[in-house]
PDB file of C-alpha atoms in Angstrom:
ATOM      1  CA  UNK U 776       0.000   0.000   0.000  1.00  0.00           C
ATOM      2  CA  UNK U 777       0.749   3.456  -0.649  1.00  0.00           C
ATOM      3  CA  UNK U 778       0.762   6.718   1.692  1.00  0.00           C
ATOM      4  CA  UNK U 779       0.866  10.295   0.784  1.00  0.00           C
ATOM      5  CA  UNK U 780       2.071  12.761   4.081  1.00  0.00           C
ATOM      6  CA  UNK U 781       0.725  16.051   2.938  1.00  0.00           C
ATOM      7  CA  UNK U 782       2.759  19.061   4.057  1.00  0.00           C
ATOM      8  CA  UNK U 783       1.531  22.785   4.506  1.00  0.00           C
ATOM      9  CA  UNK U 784      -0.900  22.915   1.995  1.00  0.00           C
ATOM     10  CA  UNK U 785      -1.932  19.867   1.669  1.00  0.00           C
ATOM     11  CA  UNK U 786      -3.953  18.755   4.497  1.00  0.00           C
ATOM     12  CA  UNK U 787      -6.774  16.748   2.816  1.00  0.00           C
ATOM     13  CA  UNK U 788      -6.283  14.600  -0.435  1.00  0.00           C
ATOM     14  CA  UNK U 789      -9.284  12.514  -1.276  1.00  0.00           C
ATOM     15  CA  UNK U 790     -12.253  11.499   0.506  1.00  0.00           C
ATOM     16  CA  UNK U 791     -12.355   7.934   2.439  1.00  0.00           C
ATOM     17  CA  UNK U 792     -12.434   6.346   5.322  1.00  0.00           C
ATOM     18  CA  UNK U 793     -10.287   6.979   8.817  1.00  0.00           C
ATOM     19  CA  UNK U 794      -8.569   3.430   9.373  1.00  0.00           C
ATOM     20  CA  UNK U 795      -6.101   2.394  12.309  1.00  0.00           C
ATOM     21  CA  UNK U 796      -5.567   3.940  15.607  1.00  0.00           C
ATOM     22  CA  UNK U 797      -4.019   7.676  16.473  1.00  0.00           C
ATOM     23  CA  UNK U 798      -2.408   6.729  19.418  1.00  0.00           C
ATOM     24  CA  UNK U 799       0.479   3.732  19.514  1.00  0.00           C
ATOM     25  CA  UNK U 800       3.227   3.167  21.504  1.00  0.00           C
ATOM     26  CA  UNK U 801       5.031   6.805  20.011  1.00  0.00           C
ATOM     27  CA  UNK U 802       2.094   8.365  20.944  1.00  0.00           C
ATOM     28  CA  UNK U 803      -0.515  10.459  18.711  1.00  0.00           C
ATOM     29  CA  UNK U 804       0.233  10.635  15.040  1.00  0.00           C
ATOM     30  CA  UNK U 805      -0.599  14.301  13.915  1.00  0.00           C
ATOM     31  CA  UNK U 806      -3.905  13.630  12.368  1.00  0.00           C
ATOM     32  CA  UNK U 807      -6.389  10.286  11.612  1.00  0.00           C
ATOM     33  CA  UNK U 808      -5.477   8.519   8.930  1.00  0.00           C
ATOM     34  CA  UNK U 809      -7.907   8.320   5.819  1.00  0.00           C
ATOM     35  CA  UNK U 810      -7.990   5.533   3.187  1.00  0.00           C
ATOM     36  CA  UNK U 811      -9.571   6.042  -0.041  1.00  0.00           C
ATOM     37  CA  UNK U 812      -9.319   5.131  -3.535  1.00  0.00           C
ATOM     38  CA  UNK U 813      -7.039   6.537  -5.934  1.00  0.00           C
ATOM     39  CA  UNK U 814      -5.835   6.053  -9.721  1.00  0.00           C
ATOM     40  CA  UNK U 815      -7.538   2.881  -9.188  1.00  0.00           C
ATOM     41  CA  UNK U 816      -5.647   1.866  -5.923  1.00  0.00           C
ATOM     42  CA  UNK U 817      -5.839   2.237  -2.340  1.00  0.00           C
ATOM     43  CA  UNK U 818      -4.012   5.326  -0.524  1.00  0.00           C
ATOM     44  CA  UNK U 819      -3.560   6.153   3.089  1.00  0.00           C
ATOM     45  CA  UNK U 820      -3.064  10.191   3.521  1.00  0.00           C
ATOM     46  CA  UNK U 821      -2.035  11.665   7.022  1.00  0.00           C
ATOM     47  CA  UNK U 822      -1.229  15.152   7.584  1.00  0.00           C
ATOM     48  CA  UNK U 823       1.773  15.624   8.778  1.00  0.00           C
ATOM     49  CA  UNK U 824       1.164  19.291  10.356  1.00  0.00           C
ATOM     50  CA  UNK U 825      -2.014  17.922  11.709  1.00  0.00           C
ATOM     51  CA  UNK U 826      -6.123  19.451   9.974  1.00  0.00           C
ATOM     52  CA  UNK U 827      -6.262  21.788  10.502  1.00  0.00           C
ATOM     53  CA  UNK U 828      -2.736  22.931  10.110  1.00  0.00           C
ATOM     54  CA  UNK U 829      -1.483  23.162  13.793  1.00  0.00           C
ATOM     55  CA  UNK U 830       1.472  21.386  14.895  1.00  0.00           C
ATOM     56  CA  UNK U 831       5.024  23.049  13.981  1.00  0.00           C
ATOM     57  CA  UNK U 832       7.573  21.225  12.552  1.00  0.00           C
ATOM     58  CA  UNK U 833      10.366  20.407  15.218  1.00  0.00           C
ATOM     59  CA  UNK U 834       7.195  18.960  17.056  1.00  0.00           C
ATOM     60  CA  UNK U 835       5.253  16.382  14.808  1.00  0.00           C
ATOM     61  CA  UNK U 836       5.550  13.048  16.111  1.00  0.00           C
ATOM     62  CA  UNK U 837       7.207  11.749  13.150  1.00  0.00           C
ATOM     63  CA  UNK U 838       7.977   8.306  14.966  1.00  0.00           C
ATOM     64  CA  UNK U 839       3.795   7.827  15.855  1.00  0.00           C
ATOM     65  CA  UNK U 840       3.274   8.736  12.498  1.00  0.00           C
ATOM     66  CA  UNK U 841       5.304   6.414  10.751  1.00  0.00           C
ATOM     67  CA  UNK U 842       4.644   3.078  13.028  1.00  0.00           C
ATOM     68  CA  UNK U 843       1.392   3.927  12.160  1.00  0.00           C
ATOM     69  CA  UNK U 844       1.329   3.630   8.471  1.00  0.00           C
ATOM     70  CA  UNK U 845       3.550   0.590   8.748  1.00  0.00           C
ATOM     71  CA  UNK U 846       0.848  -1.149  10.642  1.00  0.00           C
ATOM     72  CA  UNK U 847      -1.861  -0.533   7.973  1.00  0.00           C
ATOM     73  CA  UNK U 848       0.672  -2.008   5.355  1.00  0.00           C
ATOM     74  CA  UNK U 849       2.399   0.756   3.868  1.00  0.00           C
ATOM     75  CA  UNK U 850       5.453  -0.097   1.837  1.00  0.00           C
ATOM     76  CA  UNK U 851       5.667   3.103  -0.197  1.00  0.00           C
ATOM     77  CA  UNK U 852       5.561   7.085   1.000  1.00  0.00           C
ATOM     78  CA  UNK U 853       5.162  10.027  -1.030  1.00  0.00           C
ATOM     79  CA  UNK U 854       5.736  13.000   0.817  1.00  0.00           C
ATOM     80  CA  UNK U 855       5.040  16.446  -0.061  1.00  0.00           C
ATOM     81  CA  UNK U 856       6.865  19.584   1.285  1.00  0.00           C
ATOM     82  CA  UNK U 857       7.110  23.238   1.026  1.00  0.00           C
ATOM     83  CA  UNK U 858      10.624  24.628   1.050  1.00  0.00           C
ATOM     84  CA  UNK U 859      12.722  27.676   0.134  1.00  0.00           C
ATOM     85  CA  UNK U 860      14.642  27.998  -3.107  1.00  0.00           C
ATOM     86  CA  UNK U 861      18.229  28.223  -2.810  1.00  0.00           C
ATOM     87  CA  UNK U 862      19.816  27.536  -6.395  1.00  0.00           C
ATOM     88  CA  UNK U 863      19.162  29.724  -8.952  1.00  0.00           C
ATOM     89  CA  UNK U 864      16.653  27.294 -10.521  1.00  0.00           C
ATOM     90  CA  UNK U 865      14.902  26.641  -7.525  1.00  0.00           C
ATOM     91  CA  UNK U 866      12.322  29.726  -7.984  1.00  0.00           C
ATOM     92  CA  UNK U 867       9.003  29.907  -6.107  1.00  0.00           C
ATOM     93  CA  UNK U 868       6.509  27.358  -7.748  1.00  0.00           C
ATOM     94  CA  UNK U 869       9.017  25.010  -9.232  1.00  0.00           C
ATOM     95  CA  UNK U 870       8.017  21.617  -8.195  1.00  0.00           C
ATOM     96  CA  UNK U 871      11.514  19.639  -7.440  1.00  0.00           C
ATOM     97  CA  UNK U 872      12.004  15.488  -6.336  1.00  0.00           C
ATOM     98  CA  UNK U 873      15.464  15.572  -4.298  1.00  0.00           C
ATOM     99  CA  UNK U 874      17.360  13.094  -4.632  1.00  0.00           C
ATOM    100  CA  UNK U 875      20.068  13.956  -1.737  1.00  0.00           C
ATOM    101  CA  UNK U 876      19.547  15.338   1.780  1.00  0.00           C
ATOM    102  CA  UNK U 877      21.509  17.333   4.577  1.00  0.00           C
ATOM    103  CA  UNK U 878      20.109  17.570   7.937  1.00  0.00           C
ATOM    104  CA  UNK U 879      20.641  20.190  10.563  1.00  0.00           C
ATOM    105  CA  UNK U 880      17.991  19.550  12.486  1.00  0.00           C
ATOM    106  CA  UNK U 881      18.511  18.646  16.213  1.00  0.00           C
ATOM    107  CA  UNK U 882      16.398  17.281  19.346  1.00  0.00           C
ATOM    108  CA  UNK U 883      13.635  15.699  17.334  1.00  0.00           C
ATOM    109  CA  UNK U 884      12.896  11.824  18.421  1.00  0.00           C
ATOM    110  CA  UNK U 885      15.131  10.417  15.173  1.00  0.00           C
ATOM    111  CA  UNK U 886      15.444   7.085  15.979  1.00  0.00           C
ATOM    112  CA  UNK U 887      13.425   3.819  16.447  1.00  0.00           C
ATOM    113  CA  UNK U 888      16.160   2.409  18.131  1.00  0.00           C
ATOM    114  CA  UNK U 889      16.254   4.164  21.310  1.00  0.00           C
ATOM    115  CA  UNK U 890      17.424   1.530  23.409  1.00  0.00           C
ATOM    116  CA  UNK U 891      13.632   0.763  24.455  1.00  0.00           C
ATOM    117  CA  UNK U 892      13.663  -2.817  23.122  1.00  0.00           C
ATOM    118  CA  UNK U 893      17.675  -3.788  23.329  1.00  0.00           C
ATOM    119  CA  UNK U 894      17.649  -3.238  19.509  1.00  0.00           C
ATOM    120  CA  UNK U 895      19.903  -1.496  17.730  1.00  0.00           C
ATOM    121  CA  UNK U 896      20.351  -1.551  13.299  1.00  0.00           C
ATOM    122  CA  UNK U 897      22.493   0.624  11.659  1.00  0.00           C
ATOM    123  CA  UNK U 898      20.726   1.887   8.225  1.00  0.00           C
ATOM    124  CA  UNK U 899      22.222   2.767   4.946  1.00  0.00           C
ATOM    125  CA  UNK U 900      21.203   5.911   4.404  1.00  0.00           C
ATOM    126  CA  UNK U 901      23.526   7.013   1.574  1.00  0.00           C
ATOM    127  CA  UNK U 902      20.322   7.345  -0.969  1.00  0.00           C
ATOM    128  CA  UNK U 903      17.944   8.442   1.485  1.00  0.00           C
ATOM    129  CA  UNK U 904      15.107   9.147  -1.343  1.00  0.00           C
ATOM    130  CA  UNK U 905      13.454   6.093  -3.098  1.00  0.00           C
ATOM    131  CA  UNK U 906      14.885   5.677  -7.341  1.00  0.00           C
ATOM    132  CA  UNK U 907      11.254   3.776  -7.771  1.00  0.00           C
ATOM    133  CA  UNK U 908       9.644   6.533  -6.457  1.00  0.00           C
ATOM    134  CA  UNK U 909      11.361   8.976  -8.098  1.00  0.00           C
ATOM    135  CA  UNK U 910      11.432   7.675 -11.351  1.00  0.00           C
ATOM    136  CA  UNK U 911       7.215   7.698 -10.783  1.00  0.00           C
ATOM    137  CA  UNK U 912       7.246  11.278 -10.060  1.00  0.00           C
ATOM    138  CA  UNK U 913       9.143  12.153 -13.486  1.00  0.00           C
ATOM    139  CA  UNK U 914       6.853  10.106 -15.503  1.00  0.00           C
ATOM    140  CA  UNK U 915       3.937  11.194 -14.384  1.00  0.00           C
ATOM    141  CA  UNK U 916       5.238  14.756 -14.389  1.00  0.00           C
ATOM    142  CA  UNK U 917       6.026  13.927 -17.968  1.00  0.00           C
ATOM    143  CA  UNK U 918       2.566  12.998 -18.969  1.00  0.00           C
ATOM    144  CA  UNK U 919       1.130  16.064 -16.838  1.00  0.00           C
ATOM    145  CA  UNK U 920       3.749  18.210 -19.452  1.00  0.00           C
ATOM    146  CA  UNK U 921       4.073  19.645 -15.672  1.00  0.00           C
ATOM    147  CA  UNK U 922       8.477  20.765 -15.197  1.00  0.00           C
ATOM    148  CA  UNK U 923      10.024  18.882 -12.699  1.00  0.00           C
ATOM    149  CA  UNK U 924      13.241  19.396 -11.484  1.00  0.00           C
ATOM    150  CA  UNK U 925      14.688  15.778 -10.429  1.00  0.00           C
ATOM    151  CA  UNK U 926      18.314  16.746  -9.002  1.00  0.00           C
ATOM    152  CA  UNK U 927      18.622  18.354  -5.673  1.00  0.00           C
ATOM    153  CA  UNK U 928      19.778  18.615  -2.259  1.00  0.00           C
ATOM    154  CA  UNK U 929      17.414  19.210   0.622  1.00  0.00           C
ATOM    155  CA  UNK U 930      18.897  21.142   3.592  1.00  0.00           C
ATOM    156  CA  UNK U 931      16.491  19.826   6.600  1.00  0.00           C
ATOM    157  CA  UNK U 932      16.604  22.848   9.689  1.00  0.00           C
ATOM    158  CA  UNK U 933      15.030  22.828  12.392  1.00  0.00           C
ATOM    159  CA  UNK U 934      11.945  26.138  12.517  1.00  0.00           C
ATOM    160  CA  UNK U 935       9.601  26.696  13.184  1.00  0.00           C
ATOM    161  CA  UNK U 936      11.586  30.058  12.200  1.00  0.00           C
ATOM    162  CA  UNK U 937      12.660  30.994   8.417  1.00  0.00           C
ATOM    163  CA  UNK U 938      16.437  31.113   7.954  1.00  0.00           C
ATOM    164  CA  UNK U 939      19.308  33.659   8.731  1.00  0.00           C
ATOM    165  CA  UNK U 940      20.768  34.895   5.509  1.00  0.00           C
ATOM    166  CA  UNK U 941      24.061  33.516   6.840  1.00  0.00           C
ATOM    167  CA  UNK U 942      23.028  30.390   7.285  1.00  0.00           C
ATOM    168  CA  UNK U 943      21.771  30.206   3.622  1.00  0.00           C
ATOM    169  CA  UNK U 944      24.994  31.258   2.565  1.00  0.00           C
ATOM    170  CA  UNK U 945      26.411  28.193   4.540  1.00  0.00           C
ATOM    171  CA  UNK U 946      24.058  25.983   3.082  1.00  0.00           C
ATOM    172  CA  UNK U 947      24.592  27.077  -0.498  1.00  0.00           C
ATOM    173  CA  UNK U 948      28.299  26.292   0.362  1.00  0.00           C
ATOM    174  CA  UNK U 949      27.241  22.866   1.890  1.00  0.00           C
ATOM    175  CA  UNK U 950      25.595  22.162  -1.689  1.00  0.00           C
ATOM    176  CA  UNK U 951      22.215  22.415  -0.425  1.00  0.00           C
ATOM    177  CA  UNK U 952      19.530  23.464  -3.407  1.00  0.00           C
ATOM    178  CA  UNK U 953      16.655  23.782  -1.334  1.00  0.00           C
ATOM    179  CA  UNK U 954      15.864  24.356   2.426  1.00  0.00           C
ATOM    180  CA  UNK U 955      12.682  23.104   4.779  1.00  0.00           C
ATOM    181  CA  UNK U 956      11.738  21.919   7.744  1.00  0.00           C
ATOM    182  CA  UNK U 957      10.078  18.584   7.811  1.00  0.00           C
ATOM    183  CA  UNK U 958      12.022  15.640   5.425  1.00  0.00           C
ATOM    184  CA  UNK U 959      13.903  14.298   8.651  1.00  0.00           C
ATOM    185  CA  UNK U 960      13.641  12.523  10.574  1.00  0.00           C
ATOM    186  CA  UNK U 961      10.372  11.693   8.184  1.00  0.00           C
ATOM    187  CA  UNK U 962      12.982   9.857   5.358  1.00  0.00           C
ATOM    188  CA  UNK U 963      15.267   8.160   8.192  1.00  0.00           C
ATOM    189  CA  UNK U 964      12.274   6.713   9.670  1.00  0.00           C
ATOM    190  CA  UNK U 965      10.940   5.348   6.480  1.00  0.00           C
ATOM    191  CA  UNK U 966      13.933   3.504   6.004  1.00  0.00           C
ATOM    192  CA  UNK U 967      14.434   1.964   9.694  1.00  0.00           C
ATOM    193  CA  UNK U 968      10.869   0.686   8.620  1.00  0.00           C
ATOM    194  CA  UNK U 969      11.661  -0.563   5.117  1.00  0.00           C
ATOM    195  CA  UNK U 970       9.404   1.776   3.675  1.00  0.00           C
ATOM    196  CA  UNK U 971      10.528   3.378  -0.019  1.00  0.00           C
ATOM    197  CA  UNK U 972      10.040   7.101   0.657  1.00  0.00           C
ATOM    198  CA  UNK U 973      10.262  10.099  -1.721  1.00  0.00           C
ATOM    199  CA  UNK U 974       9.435  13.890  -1.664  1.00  0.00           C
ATOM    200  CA  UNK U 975       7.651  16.022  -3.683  1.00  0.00           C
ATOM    201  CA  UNK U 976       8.632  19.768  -2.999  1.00  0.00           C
ATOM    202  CA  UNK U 977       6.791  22.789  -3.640  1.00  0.00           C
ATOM    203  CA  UNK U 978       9.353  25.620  -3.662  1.00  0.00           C
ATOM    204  CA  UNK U 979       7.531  28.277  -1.958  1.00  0.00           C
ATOM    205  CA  UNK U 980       9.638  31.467  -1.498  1.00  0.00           C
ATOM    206  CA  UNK U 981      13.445  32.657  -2.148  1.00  0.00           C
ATOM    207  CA  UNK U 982      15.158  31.431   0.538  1.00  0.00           C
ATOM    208  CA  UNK U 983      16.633  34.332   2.935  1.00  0.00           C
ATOM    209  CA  UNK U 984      19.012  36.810   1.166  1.00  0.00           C
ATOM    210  CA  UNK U 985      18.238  35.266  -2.274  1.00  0.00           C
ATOM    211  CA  UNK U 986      15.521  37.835  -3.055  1.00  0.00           C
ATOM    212  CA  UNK U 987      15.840  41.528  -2.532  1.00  0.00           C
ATOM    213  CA  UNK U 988      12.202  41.453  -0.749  1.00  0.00           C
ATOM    214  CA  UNK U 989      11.104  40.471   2.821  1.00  0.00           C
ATOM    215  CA  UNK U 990       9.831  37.067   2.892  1.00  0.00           C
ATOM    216  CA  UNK U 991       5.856  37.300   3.699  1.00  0.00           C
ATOM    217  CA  UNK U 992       3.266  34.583   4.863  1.00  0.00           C
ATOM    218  CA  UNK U 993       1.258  36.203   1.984  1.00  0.00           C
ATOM    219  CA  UNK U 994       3.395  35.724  -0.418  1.00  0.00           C
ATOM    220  CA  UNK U 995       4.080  32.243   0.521  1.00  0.00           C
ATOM    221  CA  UNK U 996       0.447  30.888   0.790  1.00  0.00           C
ATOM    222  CA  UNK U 997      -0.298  32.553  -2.941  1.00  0.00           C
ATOM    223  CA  UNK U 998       2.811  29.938  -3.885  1.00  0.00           C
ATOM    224  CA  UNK U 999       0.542  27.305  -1.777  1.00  0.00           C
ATOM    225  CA  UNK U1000      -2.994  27.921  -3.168  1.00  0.00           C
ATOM    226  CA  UNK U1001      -1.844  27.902  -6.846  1.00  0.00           C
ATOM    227  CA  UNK U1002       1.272  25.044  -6.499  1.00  0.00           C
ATOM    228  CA  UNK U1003      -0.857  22.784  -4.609  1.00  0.00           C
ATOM    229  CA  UNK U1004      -3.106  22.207  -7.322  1.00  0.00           C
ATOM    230  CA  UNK U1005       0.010  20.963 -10.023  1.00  0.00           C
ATOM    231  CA  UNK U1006       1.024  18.767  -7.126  1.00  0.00           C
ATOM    232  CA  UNK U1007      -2.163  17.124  -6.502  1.00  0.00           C
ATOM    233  CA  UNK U1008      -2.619  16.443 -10.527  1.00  0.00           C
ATOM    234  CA  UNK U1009       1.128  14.947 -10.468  1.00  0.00           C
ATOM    235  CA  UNK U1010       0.371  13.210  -7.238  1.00  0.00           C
ATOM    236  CA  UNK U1011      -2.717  11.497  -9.211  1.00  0.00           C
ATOM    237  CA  UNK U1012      -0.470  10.791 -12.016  1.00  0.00           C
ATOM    238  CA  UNK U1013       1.932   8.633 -10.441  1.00  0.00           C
ATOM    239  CA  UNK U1014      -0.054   6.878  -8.401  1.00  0.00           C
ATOM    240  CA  UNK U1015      -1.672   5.582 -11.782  1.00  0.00           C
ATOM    241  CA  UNK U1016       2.325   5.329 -12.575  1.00  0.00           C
ATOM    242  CA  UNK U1017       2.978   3.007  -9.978  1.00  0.00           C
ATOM    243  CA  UNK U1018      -0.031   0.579 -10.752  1.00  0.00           C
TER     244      UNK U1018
END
């Protein structure tokens, strides 16, 4: 089974039916979990950020989340963020499928292993986004004739704050393309449960000191109300991809 974790923006997909439990041993995932059907197959869509959209980044209970969908049967995770252009080609309503990450984030629960159950597995994480997945995304962004940008870094920080300048320049220097707040521990998680996991970005704004204007919530959620739309038809599109 497939699960889409919707991002700011996104905090609905289809309508269905709320399967599994909130709470497990990680706690309360961020929202109930709705199956419905899809492209002609079933999804499972949780909102990361909680719906309404209340829960900031550094605390979504990424762990409750993701034991969750692992119970229902998810093998496969499209995720969908908003982030912050960095490169040049990264400008606000590009739609971009990383394929490399860089995390910065700190004192988020990152881990399964914990020490809670004596366990302890050391994942390869050099790929950390899903080629299967990927590959999806750029076909069905191909027959959408919708641009996709398929090579990119994603610098994860921490929020729920917007970036110094500064630290933009660092992580332009770092080789980061694009900057938000909420792929880790989301992809490290996936993979400690053996799920294939991919994102689906929405560049939303210049990222700090790569614009010559302020960045505004207005501006950003104009990016939102008109980018979500492409994302949802390319979302469609390779779910029917994936068949």
């Amino acid at each position: 089974m497939l699960a889409i974790i919707g991002g700011t923006g996104l905090n609905e997909f289809s309508e269905g039916e709320v399967v599994g439990e909130r709470h497990n041993h990680y706690g309360y995932t961020s929202a109930a979990i709705v199956q419905s059907e899809v492209a002609g197959r079933s999804v499972c869509f949780l909102a990361r950020h909680g719906n309404p959209h209340t829960i900031a980044p550094h605390q979504v209970n990424y762990r409750a989340n993701l034991w969750a969908l692992k119970q229902l049967g998810v093998s496969q995770i499209l995720a969908v963020n908003a982030v912050g252009g960095i490169s040049p080609a990264m400008v606000a309503g590009a739609l971009v499928s990383p394929d490399q990450l860089i995390d910065y984030t700190y004192g988020r629960e990152h881990t399964l292993y914990d020490g809670s159950d004596d366990k302890l597995e050391h994942i390869d994480f050099s790929f950390p986004f899903a080629e299967n997945l990927r590959g999806a995304l750029s076909r069905a962004a191909d027959s959408c004739a919708l641009p996709l940008l398929d090579k990119a870094v994603y610098g994860v920080t921490q929020g729920p704050r917007l970036e110094t300048a500064a630290e933009i320049d660092r992580m332009d220097r770092d080789g980061c393309d694009i900057v938000g707040m909420t792929a880790m521990p989301e992809a490290g998680l996936a993979r400690e449960l053996a799920m294939d996991y991919a994102s689906l970005c929405l560049v939303v704004n210049p990222a700090a000191g790569r614009s010559d204007r302020l960045i505004t919530m207005d501006d950003i959620h104009r990016v939102v109300d008109t980018g979500m739309v492409k994302v949802r038809a390319l979302l469609t599109a390779a779910l029917a991809e994936l068949q």
